[in-house]
C-alpha positions as a Markdown table, in Angstrom:
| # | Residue | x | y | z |
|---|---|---|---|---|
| 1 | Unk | 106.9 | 77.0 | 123.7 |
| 2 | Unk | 109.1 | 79.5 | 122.1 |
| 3 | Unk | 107.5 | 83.0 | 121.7 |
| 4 | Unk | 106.2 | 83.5 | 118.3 |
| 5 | Unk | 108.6 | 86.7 | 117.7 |
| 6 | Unk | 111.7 | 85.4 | 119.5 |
| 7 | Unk | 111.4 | 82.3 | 117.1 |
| 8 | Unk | 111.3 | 84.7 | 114.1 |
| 9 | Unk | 113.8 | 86.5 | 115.2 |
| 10 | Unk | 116.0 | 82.9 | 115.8 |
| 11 | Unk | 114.9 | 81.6 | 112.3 |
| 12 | Unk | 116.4 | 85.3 | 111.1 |
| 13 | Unk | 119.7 | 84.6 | 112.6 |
| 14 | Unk | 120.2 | 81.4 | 111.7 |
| 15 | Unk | 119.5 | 81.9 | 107.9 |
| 16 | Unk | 121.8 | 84.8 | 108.2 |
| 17 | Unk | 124.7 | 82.3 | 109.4 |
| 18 | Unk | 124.1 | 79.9 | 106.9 |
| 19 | Unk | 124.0 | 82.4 | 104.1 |
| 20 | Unk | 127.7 | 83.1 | 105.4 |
| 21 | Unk | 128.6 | 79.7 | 105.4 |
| 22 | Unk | 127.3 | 79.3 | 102.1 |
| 23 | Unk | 129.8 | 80.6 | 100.2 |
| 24 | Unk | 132.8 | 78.8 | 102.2 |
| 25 | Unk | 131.4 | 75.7 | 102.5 |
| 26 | Unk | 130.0 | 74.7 | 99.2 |
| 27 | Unk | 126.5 | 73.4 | 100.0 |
| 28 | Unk | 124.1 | 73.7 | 97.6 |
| 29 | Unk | 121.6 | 72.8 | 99.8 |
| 30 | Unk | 122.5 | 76.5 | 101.6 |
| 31 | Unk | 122.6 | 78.4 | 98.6 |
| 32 | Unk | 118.8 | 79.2 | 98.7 |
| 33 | Unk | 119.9 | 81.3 | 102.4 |
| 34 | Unk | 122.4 | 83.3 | 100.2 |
| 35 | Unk | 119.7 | 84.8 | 97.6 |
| 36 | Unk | 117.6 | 87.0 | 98.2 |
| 37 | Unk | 113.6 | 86.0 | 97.9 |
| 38 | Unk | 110.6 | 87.3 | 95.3 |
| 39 | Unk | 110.9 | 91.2 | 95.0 |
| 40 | Unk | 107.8 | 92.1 | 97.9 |
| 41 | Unk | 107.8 | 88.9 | 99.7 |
| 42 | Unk | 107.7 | 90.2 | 102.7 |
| 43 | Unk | 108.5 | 94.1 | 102.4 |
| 44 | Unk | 107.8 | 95.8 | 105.4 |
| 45 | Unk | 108.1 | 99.3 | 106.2 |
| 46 | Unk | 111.5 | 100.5 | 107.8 |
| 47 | Unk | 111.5 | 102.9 | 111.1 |
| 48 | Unk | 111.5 | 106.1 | 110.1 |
| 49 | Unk | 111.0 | 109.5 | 111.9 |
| 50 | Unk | 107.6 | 111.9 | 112.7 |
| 51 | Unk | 104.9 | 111.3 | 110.4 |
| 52 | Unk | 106.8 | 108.6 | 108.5 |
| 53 | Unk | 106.8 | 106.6 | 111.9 |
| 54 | Unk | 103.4 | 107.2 | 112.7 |
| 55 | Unk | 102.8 | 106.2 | 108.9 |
| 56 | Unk | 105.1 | 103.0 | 110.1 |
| 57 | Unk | 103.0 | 102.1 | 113.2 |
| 58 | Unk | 99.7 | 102.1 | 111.7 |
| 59 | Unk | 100.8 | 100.0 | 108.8 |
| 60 | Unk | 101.9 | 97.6 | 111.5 |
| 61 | Unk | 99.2 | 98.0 | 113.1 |
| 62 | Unk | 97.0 | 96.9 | 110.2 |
| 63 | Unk | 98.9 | 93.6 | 109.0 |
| 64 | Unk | 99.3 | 92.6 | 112.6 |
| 65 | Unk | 95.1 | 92.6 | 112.6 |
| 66 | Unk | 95.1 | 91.1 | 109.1 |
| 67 | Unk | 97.6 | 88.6 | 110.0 |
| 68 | Unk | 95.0 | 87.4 | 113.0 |
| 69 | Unk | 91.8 | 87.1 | 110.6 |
| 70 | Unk | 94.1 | 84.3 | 108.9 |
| 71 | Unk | 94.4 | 82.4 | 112.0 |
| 72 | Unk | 98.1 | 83.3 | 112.8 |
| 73 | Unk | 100.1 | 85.0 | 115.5 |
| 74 | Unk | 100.1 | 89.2 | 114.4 |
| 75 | Unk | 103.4 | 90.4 | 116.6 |
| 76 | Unk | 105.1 | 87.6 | 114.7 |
| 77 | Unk | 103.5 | 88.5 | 111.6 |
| 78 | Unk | 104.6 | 91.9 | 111.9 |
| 79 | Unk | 108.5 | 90.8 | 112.9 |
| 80 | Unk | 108.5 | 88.8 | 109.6 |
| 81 | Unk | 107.6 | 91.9 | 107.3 |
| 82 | Unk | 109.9 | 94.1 | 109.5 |
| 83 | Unk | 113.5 | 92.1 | 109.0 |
| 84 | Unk | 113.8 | 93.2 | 105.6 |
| 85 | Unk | 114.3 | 91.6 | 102.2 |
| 86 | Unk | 114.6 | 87.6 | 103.3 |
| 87 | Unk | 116.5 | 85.1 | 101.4 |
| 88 | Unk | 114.6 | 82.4 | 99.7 |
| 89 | Unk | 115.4 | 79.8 | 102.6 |
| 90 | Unk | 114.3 | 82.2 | 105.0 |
| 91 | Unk | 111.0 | 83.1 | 103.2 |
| 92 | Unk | 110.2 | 79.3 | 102.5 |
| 93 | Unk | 110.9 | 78.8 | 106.6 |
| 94 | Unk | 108.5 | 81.7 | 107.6 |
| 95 | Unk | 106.0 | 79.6 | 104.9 |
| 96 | Unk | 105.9 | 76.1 | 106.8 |
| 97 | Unk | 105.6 | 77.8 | 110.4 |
| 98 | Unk | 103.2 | 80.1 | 109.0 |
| 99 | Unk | 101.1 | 77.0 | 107.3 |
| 100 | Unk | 101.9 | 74.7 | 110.7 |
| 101 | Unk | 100.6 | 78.2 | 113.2 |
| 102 | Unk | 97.2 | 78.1 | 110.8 |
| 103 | Unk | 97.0 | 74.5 | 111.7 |
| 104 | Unk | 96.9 | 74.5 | 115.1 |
| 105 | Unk | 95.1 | 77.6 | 115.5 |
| 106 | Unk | 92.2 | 75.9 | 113.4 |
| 107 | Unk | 92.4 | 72.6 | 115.3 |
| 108 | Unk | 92.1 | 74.5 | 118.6 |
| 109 | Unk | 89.3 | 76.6 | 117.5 |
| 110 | Unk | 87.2 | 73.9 | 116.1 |
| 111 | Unk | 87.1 | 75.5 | 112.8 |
| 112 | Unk | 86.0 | 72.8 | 109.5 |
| 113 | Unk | 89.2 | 71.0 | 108.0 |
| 114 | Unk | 90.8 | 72.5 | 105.1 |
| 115 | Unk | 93.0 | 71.0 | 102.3 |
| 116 | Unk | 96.5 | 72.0 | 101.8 |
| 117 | Unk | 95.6 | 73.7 | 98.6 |
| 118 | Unk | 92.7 | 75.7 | 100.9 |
| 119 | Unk | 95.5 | 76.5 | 103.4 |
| 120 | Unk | 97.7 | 78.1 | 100.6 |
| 121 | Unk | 95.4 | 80.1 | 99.0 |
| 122 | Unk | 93.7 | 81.2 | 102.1 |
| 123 | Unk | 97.9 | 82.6 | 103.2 |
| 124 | Unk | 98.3 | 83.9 | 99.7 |
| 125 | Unk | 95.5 | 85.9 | 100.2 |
| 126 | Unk | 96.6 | 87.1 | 103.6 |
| 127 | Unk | 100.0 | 88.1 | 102.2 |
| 128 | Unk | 98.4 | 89.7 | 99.1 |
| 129 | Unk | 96.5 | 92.0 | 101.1 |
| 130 | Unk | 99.3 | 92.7 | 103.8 |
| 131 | Unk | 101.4 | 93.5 | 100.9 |
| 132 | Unk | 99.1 | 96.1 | 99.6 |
| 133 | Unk | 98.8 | 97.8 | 103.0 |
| 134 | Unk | 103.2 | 98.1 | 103.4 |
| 135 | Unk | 102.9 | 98.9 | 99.9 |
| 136 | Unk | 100.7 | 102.0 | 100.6 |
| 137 | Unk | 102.4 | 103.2 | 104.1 |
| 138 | Unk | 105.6 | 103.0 | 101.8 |
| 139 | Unk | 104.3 | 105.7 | 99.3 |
| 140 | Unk | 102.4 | 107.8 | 102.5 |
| 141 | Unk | 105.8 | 107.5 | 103.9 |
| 142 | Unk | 107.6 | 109.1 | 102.3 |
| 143 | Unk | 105.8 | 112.3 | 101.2 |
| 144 | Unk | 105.3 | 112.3 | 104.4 |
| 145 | Unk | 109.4 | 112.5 | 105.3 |
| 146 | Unk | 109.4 | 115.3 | 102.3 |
| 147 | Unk | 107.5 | 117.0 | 104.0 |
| 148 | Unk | 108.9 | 117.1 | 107.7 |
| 149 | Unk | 112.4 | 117.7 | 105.5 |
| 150 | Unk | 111.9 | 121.3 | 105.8 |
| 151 | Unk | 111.0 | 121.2 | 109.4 |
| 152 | Unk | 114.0 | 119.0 | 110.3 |
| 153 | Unk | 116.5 | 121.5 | 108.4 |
| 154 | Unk | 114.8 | 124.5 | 110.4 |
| 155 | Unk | 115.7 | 122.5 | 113.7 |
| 156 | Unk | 119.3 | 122.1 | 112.6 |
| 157 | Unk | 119.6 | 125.5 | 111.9 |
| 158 | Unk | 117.9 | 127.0 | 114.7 |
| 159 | Unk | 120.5 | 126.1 | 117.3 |
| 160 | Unk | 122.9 | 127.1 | 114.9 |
| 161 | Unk | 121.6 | 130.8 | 114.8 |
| 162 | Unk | 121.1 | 131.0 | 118.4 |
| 163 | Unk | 124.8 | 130.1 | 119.4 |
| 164 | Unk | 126.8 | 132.6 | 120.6 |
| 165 | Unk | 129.8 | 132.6 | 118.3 |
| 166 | Unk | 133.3 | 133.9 | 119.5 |
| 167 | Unk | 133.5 | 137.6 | 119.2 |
| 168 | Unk | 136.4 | 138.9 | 117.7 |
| 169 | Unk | 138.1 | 141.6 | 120.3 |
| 170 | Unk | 137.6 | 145.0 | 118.4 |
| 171 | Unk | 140.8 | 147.0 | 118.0 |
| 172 | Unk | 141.9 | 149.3 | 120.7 |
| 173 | Unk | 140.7 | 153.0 | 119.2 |
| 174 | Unk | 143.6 | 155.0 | 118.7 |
| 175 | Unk | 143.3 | 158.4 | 120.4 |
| 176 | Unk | 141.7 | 160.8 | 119.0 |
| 177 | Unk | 144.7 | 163.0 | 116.5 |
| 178 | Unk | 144.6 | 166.5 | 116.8 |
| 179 | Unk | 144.4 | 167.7 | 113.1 |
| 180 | Unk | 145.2 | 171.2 | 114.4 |
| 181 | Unk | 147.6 | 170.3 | 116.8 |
| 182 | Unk | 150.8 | 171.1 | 113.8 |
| 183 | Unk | 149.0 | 173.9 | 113.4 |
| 184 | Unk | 148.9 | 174.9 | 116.5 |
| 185 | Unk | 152.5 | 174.0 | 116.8 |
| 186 | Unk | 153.8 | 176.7 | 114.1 |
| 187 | Unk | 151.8 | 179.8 | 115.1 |
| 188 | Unk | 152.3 | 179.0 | 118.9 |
| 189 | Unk | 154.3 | 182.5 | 120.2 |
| 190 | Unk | 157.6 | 182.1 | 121.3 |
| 191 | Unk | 157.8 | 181.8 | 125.3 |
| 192 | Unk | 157.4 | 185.3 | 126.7 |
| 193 | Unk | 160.7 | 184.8 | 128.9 |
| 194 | Unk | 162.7 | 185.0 | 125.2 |
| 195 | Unk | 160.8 | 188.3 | 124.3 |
| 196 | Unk | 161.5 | 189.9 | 127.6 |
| 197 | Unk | 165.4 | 189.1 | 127.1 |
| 198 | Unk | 166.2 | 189.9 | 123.9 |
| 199 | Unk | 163.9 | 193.2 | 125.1 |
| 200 | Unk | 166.8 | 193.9 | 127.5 |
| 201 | Unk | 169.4 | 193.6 | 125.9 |
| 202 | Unk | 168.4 | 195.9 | 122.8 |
| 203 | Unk | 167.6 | 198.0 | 125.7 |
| 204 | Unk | 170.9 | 197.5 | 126.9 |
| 205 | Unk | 172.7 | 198.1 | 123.6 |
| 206 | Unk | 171.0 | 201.4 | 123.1 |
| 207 | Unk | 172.3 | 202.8 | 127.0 |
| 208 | Unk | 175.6 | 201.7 | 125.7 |
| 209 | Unk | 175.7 | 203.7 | 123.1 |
| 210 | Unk | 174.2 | 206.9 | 124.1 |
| 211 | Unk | 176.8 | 206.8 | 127.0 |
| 212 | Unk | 179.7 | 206.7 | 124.3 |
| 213 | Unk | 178.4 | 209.5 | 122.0 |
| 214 | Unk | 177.9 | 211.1 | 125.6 |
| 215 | Unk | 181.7 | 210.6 | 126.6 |
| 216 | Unk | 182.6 | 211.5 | 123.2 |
| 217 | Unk | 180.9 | 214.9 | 123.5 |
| 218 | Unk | 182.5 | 215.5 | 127.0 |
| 219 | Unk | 186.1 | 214.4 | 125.5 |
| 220 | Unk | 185.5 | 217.1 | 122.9 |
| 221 | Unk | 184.9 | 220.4 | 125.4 |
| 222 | Unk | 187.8 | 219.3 | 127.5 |
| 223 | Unk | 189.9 | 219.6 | 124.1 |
| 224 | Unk | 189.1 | 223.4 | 123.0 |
């Protein structure tokens, strides 16, 4: 015997083909596997992350036990309300093997004989109520994700912030100018080698010419 989730998972994959095939082929007898069940019938909860999964896995949780109390399989159960929205084929499917699984279960148990009409309602009622429970992890859900939104935008920026980003070389400093330096410059004394010639030879121009008025002197006495 097939396991119960691996059979809802083939009965998913199969009404996904034929809802492909649909469409080519013609078949009205496929068209039910290309639109889209009731609104709820069988609205699950999506994964979702932190609280929103926990949120997730107790929903689960819950319709797996309610899903048991009705006499059927609760992992299965659980796969049916987790494939999202089914098509009407698909849903009717789930239906029969659900009403066939409550069958057996109660033959095996012992349990009194129920009508058709007794089965139904009894399903119904288990769907009703594992409705409301998806229906309320949907809303908890997502409060909960609004509130781990802040969280998760701290996390994204927090490696942000601590990475290292390329520095940008500073600029070589220039060295330091001298604002006094022209200054310097223009009262700076001439080299003292230039004083000491220009020194000598005023020096020299004045023995020069005390020698001539000297010889002119001498030329004079010589004359009288």
């Amino acid at each position: 015997m097939r396991d119960p989730v691996e059979q809802v998972k083939f009965q998913r994959q199969a009404a996904m083909m034929k809802a492909e095939a649909a469409p080519v082929l013609g078949d009205a007898g496929l068209m039910n596997f290309a639109k889209l069940a009731e609104p709820g019938r069988y609205a699950g909860l999506a994964p979702g992350e932190g609280r929103a999964e926990a949120v997730r896995a107790e929903a689960d949780r819950r319709a797996s036990a309610i899903a048991e109390r009705a006499g059927l399989n609760g992992a299965a159960m659980v796969e049916r309300y987790s494939g999202g929205a089914p098509s009407r084929a698909l849903a009717e499917s789930y239906a029969k093997t659900e009403a066939k699984e409550r069958e057996a279960r109660r033959a095996t148990t012992g349990a009194p004989e129920e009508t058709a009409a007794q089965r139904d309602a009894a399903l119904t009622a288990m769907h009703r109520e594992i409705g409301a429970v998806y229906r309320a992890a949907r809303e908890l859900a997502q409060q909960e994700a609004r509130r781990d939104e802040p969280h998760a935008a701290e996390r994204t920026r927090a490696p942000e912030k601590a990475r290292p980003g390329r520095a940008t070389p500073a600029p070589s400093p220039s060295p330091p100018r001298d604002a006094g330096a022209g200054q310097r410059a223009a009262s700076r004394p001439a080299p003292r080698d230039d004083a000491d010639d220009q020194t000598r030879r005023e020096q020299e121009r004045a023995r020069r010419l005390a020698a001539r008025k000297a010889r002119g002197r001498d030329g004079g006495g010589h004359g009288l």
